[in-house]
CSV table of C-alpha atoms and ligand atoms in Angstrom, one decimal:
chain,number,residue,atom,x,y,z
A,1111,UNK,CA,-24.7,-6.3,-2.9
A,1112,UNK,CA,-22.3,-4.3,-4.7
A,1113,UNK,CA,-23.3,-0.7,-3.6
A,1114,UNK,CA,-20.9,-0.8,-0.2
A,1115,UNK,CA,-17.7,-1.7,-2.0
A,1116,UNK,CA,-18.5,1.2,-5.0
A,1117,UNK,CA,-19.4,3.9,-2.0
A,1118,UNK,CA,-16.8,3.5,0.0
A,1119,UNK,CA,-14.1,3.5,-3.6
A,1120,UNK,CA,-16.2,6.3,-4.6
A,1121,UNK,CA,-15.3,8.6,-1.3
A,1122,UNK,CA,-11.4,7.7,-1.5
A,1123,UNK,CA,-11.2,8.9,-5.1
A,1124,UNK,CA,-13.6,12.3,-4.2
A,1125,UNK,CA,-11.0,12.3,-2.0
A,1126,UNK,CA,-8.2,11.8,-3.7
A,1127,UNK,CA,-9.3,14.6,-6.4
A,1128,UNK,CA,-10.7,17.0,-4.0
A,1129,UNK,CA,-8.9,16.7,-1.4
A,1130,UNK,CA,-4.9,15.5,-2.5
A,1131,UNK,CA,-5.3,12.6,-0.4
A,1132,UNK,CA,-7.4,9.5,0.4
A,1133,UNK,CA,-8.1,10.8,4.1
A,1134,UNK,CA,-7.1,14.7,4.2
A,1135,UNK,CA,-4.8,15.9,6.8
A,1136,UNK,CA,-4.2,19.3,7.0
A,1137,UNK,CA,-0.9,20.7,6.3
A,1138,UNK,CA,0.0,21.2,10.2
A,1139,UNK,CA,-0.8,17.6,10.9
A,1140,UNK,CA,1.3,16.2,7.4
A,1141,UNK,CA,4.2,18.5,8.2
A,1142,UNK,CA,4.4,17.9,12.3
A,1143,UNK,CA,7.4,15.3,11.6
A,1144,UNK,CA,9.7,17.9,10.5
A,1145,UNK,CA,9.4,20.7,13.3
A,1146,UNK,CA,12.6,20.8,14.6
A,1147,UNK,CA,15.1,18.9,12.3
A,1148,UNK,CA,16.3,22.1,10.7
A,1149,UNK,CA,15.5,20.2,6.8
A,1150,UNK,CA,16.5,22.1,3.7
A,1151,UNK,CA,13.4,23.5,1.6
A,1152,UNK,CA,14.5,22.3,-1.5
A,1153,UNK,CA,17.4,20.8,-3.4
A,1154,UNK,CA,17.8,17.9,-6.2
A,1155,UNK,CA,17.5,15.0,-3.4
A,1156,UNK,CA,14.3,14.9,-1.5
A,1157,UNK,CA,13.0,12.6,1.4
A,1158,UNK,CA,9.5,11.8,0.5
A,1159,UNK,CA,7.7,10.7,2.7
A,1160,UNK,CA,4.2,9.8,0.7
A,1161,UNK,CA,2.2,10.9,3.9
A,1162,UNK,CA,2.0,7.4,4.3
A,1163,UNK,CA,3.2,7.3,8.1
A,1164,UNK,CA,1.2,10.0,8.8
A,1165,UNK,CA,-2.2,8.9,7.4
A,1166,UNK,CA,-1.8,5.3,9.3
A,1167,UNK,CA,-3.8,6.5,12.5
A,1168,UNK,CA,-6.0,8.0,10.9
A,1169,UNK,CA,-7.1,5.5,8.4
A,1170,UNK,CA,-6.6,3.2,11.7
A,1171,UNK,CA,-9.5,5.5,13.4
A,1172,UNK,CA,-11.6,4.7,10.2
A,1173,UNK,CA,-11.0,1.5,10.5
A,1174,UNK,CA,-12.5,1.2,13.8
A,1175,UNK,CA,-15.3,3.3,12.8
A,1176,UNK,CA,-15.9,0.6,10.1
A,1177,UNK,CA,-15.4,-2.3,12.7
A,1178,UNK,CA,-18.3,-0.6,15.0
A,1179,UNK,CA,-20.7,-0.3,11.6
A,1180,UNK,CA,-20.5,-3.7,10.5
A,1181,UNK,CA,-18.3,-4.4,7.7
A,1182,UNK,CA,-18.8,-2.1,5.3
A,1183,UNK,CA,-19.8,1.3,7.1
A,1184,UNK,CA,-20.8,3.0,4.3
A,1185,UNK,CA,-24.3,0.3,4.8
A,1186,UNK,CA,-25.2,3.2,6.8
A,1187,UNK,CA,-25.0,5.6,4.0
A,1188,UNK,CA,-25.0,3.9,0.8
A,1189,UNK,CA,-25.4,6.4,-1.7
A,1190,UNK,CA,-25.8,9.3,0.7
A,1191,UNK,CA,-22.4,8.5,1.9
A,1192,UNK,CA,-20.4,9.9,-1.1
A,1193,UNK,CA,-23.0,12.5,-2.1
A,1194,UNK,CA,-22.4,13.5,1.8
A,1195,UNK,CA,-18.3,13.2,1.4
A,1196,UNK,CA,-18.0,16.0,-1.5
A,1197,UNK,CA,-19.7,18.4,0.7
A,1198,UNK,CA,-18.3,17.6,4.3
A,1199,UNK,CA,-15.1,15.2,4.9
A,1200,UNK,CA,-17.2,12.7,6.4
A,1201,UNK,CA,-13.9,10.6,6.7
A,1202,UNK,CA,-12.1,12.8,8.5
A,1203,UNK,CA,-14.8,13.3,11.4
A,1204,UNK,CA,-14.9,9.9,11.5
A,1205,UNK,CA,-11.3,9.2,12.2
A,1206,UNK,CA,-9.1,11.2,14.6
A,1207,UNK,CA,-6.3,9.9,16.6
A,1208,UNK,CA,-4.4,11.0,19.5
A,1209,UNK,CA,-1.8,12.8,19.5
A,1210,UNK,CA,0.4,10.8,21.3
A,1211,UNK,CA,-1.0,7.9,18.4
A,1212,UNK,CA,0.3,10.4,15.9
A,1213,UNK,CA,3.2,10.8,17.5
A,1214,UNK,CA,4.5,6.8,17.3
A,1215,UNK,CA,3.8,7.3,13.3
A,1216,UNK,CA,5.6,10.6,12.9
A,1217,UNK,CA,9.2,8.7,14.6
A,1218,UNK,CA,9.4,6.7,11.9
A,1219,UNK,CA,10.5,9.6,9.0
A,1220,UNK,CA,12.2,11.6,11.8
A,1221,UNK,CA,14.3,8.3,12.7
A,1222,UNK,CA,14.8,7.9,8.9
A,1223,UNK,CA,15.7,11.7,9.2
A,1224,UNK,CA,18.9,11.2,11.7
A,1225,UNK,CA,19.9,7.8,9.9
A,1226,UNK,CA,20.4,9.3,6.4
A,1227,UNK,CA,22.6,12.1,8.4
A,1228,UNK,CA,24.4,9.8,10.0
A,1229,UNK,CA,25.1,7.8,6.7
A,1230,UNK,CA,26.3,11.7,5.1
A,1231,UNK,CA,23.4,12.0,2.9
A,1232,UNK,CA,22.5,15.5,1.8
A,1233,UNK,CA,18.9,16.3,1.6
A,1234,UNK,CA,16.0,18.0,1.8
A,1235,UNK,CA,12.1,17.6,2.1
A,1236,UNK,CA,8.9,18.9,0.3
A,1237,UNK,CA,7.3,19.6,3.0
A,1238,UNK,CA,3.4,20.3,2.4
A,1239,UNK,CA,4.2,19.6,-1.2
A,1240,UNK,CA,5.0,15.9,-0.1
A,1241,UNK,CA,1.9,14.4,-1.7
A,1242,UNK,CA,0.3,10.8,-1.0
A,1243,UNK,CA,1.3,8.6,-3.9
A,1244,UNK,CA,-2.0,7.5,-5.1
A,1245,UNK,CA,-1.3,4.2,-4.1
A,1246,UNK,CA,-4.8,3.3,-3.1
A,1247,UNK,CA,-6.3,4.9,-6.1
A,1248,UNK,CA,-4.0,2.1,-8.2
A,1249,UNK,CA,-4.6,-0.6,-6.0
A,1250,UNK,CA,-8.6,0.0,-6.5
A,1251,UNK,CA,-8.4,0.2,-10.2
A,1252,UNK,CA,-9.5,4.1,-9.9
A,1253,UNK,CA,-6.9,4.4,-13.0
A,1254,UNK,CA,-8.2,8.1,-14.2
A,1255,UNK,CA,-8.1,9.0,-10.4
A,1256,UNK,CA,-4.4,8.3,-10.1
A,1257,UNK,CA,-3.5,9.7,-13.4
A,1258,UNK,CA,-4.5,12.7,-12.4
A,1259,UNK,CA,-3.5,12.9,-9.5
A,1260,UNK,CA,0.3,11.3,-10.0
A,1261,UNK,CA,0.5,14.4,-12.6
A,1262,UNK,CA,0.1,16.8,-9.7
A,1263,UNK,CA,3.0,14.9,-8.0
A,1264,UNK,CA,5.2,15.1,-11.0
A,1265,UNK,CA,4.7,19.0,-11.4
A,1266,UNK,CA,5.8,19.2,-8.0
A,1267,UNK,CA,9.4,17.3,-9.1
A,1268,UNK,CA,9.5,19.7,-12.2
A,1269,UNK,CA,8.7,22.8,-9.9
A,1270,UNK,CA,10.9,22.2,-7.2
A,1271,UNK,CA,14.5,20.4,-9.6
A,1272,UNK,CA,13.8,17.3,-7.9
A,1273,UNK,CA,16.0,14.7,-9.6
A,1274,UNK,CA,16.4,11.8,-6.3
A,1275,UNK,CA,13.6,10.9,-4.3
A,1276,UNK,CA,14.4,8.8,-1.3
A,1277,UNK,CA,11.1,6.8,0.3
A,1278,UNK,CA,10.5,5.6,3.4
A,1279,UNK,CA,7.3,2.7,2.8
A,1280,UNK,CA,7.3,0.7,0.4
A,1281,UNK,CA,4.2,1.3,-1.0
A,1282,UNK,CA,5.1,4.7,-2.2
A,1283,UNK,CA,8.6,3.3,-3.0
A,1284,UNK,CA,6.6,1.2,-5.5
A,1285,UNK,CA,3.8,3.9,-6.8
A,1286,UNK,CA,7.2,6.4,-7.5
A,1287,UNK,CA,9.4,3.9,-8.6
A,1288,UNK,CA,7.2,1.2,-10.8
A,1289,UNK,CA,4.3,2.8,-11.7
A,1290,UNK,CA,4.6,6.3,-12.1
A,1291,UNK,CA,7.3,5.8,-15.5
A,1292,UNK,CA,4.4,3.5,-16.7
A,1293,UNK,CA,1.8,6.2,-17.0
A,1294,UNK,CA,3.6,9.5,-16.7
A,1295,UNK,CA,5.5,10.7,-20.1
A,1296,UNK,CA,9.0,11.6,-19.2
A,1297,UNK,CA,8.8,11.2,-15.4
A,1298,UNK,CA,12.5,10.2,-14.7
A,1299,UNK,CA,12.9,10.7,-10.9
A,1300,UNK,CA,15.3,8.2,-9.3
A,1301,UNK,CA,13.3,6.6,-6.4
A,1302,UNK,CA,15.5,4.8,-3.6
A,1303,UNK,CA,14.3,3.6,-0.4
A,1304,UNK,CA,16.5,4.6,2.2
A,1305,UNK,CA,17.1,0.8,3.5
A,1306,UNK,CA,18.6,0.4,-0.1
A,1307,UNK,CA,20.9,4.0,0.5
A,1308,UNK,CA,21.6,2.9,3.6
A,1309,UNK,CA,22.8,-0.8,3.1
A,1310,UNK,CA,24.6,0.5,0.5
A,1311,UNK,CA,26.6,3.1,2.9
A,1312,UNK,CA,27.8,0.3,4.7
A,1313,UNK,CA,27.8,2.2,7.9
A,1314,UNK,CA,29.2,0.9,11.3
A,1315,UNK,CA,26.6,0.4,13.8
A,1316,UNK,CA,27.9,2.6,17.0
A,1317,UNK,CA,25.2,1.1,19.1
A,1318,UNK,CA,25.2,-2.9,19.5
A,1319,UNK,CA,21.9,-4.7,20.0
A,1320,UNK,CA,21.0,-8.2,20.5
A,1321,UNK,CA,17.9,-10.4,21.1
A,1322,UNK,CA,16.0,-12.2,18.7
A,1323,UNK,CA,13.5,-10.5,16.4
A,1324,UNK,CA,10.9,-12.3,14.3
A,1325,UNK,CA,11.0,-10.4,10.5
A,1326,UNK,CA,7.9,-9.5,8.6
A,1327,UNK,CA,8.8,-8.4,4.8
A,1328,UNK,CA,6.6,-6.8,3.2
A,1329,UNK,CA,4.7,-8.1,0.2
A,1330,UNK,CA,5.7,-5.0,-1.8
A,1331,UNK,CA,9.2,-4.5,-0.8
A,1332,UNK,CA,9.9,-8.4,-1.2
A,1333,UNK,CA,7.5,-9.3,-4.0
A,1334,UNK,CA,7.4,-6.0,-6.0
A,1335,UNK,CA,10.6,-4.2,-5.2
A,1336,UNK,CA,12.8,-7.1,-4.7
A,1337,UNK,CA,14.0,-5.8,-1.2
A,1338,UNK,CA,14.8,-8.4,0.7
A,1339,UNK,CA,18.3,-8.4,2.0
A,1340,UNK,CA,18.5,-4.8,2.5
A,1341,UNK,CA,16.9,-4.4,5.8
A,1342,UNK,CA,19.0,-8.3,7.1
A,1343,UNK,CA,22.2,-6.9,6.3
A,1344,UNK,CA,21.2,-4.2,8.4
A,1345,UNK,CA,19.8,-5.6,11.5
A,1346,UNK,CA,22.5,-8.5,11.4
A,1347,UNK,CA,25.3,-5.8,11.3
A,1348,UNK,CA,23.7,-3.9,14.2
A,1349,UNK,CA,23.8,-7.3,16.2
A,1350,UNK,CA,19.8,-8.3,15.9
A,1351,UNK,CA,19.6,-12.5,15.8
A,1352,UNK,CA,17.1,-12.2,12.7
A,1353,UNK,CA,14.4,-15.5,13.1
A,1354,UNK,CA,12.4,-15.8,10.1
A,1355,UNK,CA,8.7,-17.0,9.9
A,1356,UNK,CA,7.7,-19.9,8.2
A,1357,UNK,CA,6.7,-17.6,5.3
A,1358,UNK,CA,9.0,-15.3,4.7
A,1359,UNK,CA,11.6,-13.2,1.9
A,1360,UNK,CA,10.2,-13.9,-1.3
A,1361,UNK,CA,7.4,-16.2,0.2
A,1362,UNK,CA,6.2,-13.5,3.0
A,1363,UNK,CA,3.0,-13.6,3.6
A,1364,UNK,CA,0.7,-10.7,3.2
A,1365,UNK,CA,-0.7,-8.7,6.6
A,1366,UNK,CA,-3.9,-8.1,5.3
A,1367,UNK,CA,-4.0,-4.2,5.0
A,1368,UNK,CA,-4.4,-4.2,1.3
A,1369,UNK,CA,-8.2,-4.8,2.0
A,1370,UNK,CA,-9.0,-3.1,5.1
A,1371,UNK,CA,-10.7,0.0,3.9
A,1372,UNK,CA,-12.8,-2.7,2.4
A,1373,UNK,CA,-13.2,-5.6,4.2
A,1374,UNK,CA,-12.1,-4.9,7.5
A,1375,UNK,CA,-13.4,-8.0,9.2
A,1376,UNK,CA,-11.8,-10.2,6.7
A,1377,UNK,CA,-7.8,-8.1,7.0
A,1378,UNK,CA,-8.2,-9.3,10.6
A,1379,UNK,CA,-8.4,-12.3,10.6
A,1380,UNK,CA,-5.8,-12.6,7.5
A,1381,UNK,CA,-3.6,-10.5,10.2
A,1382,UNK,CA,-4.3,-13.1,13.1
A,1383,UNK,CA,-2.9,-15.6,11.0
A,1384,UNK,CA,0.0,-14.2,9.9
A,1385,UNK,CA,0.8,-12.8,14.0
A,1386,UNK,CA,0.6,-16.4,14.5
A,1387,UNK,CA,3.5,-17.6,12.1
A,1388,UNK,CA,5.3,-14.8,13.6
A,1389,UNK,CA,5.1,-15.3,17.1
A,1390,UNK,CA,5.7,-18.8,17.0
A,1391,UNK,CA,9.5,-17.3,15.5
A,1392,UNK,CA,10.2,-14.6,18.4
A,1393,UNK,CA,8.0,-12.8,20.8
A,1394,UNK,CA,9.5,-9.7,19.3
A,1395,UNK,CA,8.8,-8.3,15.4
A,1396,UNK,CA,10.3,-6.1,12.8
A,1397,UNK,CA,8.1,-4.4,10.0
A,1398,UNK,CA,8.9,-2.2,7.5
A,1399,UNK,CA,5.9,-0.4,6.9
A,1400,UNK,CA,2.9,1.3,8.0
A,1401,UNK,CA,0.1,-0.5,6.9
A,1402,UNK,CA,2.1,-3.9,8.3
A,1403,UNK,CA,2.7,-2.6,11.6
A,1404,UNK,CA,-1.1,-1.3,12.5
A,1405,UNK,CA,-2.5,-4.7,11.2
A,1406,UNK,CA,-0.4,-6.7,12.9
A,1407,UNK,CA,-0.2,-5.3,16.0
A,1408,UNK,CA,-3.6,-4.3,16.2
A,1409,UNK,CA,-3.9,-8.5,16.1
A,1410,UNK,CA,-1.3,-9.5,18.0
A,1411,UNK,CA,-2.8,-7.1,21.3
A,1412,UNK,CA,-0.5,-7.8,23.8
A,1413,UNK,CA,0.3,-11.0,23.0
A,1414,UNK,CA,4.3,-9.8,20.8
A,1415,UNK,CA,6.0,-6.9,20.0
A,1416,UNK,CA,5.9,-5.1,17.2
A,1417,UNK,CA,8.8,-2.2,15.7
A,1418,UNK,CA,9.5,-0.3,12.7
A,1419,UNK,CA,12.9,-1.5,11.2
A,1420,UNK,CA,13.8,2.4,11.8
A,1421,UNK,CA,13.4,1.9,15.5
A,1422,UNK,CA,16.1,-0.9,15.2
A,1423,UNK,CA,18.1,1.3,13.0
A,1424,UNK,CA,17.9,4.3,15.0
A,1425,UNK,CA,19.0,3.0,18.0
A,1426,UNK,CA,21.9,0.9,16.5
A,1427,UNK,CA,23.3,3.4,14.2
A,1428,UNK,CA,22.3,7.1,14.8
A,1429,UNK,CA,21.5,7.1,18.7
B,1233,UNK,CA,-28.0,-21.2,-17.3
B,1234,UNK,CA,-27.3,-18.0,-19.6
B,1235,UNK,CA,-24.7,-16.1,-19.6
B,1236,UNK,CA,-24.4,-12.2,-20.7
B,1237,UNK,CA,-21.6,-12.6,-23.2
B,1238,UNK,CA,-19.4,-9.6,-24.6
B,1239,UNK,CA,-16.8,-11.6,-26.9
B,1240,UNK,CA,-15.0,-7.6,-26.7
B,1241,UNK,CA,-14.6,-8.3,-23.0
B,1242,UNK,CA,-10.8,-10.3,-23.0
B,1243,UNK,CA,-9.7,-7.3,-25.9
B,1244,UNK,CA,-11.7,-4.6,-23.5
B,1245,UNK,CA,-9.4,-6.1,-20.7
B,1246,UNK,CA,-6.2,-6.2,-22.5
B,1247,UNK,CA,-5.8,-2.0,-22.6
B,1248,UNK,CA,-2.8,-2.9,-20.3
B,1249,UNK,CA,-0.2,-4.8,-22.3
B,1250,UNK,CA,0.6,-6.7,-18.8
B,1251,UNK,CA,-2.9,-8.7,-19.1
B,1252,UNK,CA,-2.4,-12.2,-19.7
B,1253,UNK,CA,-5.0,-14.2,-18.6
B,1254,UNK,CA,-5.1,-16.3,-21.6
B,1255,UNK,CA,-1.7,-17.6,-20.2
B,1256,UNK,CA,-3.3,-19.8,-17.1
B,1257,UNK,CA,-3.4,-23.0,-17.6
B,1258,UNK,CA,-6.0,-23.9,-14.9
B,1259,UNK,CA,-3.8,-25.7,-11.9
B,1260,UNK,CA,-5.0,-24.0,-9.1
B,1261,UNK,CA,-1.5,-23.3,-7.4
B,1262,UNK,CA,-2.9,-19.9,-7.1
B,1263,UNK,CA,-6.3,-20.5,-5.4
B,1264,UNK,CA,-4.4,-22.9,-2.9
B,1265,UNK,CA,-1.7,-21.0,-1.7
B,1266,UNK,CA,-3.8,-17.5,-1.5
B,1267,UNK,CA,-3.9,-16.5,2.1
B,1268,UNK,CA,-7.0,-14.3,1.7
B,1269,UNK,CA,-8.4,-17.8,0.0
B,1270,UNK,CA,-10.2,-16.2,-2.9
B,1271,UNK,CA,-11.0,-19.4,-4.5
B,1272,UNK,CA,-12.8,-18.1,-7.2
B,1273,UNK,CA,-10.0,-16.3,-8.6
B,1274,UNK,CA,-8.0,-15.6,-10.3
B,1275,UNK,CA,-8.8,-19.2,-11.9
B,1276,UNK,CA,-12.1,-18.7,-12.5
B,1277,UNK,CA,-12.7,-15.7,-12.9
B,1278,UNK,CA,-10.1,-15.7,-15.7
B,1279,UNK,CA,-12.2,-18.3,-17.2
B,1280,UNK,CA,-15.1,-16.0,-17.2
B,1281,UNK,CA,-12.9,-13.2,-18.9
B,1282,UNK,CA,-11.3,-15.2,-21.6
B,1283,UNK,CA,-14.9,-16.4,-22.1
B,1284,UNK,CA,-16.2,-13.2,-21.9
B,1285,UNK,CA,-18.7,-13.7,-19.7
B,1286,UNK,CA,-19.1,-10.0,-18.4
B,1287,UNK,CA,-22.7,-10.6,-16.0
B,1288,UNK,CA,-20.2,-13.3,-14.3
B,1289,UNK,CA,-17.2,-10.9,-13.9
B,1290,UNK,CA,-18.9,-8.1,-12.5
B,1291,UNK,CA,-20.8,-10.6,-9.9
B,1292,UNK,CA,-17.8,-11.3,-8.7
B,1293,UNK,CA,-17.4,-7.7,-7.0
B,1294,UNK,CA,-16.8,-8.9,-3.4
B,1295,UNK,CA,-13.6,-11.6,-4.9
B,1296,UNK,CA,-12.3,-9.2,-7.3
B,1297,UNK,CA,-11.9,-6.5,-4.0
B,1298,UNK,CA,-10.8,-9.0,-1.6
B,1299,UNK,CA,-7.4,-9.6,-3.5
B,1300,UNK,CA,-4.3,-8.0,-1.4
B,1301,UNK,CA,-2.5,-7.8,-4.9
B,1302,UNK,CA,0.2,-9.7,-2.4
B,1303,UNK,CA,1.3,-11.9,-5.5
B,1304,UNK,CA,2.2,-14.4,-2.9
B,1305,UNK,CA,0.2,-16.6,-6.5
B,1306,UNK,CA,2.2,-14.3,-8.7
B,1307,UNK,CA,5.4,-16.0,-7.0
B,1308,UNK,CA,4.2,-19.2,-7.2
B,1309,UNK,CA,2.7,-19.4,-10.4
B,1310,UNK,CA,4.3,-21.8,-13.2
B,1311,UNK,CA,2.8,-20.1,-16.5
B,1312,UNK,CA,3.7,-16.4,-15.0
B,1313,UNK,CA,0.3,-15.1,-15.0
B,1314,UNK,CA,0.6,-11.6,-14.3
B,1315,UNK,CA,-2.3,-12.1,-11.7
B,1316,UNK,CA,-2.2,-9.1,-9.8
B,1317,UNK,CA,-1.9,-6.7,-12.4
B,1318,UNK,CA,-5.4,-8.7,-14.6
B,1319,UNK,CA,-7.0,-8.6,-11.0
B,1320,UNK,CA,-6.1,-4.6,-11.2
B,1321,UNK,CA,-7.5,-4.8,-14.5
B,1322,UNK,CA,-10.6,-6.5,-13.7
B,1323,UNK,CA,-11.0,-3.7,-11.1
B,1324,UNK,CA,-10.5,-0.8,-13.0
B,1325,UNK,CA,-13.1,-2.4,-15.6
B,1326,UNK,CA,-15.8,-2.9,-12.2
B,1327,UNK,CA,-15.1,0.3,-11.5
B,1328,UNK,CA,-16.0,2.5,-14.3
B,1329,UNK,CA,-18.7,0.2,-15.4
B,1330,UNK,CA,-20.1,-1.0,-12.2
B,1331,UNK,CA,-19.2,2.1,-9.7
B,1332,UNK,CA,-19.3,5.0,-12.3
B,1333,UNK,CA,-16.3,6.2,-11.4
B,1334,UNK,CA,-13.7,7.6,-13.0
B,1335,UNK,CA,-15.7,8.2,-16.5
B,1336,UNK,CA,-15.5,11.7,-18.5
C,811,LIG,S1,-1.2,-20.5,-10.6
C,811,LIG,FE1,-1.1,-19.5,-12.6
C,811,LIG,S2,-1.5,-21.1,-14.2
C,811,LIG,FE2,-2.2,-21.9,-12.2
C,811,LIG,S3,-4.4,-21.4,-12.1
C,811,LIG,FE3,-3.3,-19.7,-11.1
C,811,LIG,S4,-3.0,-18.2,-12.7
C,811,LIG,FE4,-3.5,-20.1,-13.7
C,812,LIG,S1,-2.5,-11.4,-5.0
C,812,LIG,FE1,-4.7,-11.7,-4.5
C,812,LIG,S2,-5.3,-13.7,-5.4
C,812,LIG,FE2,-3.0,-13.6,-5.3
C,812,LIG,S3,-2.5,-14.6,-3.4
C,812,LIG,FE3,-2.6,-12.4,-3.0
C,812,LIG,S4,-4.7,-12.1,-2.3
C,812,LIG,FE4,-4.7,-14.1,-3.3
């Protein structure tokens, strides 16, 4: 029965194009990460964040939503479900995290914040003109969706002279990078990922650690972007003992978020297998984005560790 | 059995100039190493396309969704299939004609 899978696409793209994002945050919630770090409004180089970090726990509290309604909540709703969602953000009520859950999200781009300082990068942020990417409209096939919506991004690099964009995830390092040049006439933004500025800065870690951490590439960053040694380099210089899994680099193997708005029941048990390979390499974990950390440690349960890279970072280079 | 056949469906498909699945070759590297084991595709349902067997592609909602796009196949593929980009395709094609979405 087809309807479930159509409903559920249909409500991310209303809400993609009514909304500027797959699950809405308000501009408080999007912004929270930059309270505080005194960031330049403007300039040619950006940090973009994608609202990827931030939308995690709040796509997480959908998830679990989902989980409690079967497989495919929108059985519940079918049809009514998107007519419902154009009116009132349905997703939104169902979904709301802690703020203390918000908080673990929102370190990452602050962390990436203090490391690109540290390394003597000058930039500045969009603040709530730091759009999502689109990337699940792409990955859905929702084509016109993301067209139009990957124009509103790219006004926002004419409007504001935005020349550099440095990302944090890799999946809007890929959307900005790969994909927008491919639909977008004349969109010529240079999109780096601040493990590639970084590794190329070849800064001195001022902070040594040590202990063994397991590595989980991501499928984007390894398979798409061809990041791989970027974030070893790192880790190895800062003293980490880096233990790879049996699938790994090139060969990493996927954590199963890709599907979750979809088939939740089927990303966990994609995620158990992969926790498995990675546990049997270190009781301890690296990921390098979102979507990878809250399916795999959402798995594993108490059972290993799981960190953003920029934890590691942090702490090695910019504490 | 009959199939619902639209001969335009492989052309239909091939809007983006990265869809190639006329260049499998059938060995199943794909289907075995998938960690999501989709079975179904992108072998078969390649098959389907290049046959244009539309009623058969557009059955296969629930495979053509469960794809990561991980190209874990991709990497491993010895005829370089563009896999995930033709499973993006497939979608995009489900999408508008199945889900409505996205039209006008
Ligand atoms: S690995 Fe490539 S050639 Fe082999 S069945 Fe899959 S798509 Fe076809
Ligand atoms: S891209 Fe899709 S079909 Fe290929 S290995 Fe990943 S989940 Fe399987």
């Amino acid at each position: 029965m087809p309807l479930p899978t159509g409903d559920v696409i249909g409500i991310l793209a209303d809400n993609l194009r009514l909304r500027r994002s797959v699950l809405p945050l308000s501009a408080k919630v999007a912004t929270k990460w930059t309270e505080g770090l005194g960031l330049r409004h403007g300039g040619d180089t950006m940090l973009y964040t994608g609202m990827m970090y931030q939308l995690i726990p709040y796509i997480e509290g959908l998830v679990k939503a989902e989980i409690k309604f079967g497989d495919s909540w929108l059985a519940k709703y079918t049809g009514l479900g998107r007519k419902v969602n154009r009116v009132v953000n349905i997703s939104a009520f169902m979904a709301r995290p802690s703020a203390a859950e918000r908080a673990v999200y929102d370190q990452v781009p602050i962390n990436v914040v203090h490391l690109l300082r540290k390394a003597g990068v000058e930039f500045g942020a969009l603040f709530e003109d730091d759009l999502y990417s689109g990337a699940l409209a792409y990955d859905l096939g929702a084509d016109e969706v993301l067209l139009e919506h990957a124009r509103r991004v790219h006004a926002v690099f004419r409007k504001r002279g935005v020349k550099t964009v440095i990302t944090i995830d890799p999946h809007t390092t890929t959307m900005l990078r790969s994909v927008y040049p491919k639909i977008l006439e004349g969109y010529d933004i240079e999109v780096r990922s601040y493990l590639e500025v970084l590794a190329e800065k070849g800064m001195a870690p001022s902070m040594m650690l040590s202990g063994d951490v397991a590595i989980h590439d991501s499928c984007v960053f390894a398979r798409y972007e061809g990041i791989v040694d970027e974030p070893r380099e790192l880790l190895a210089a800062a003293g980490v003992t880096i233990r790879d899994p049996e699938n790994t680099g090139r060969q990493t193997w996927c954590c199963g978020g890709p599907v979750e708005s979809l088939y939740p029941a089927k990303a966990a048990a994609n995620a158990e297998k992969r926790v498995a390979q990675l546990r049997a390499a270190a009781p301890d974990a690296v990921t390098m984005c979102p979507m990878c950390f809250v399916n795999l440690s959402s798995a594993a349960g108490d059972t290993m560790r799981f960190k953003d890279i920029s934890q590691y970072l942090r702490e090695a280079y910019a504490s | 059995m009959t199939a619902l056949v639209n001969p335009g469906l492989a052309e239909e498909l091939e809007r983006s100039d990265e869809f190639n699945a006329d260049a499998c070759m059938n060995c199943g590297v794909c289907s075995a190493i998938c960690p999501m084991g989709v079975d179904v595709q992108p072998r078969k349902l390649f098959r389907y396309v290049l046959l244009g067997m539309e009623d058969r592609v557009k059955a296969e909602v629930e495979p053509v969704f469960s794809c990561l796009l991980c190209k874990m196949c991709e990497e491993n593929c010895p005829s370089g299939v563009h896999i995930a980009e033709n499973v993006r395709t497939l979608r995009h094609h489900i999408v508008r004609t199945v889900f409505g979405i996205g039209r006008g």
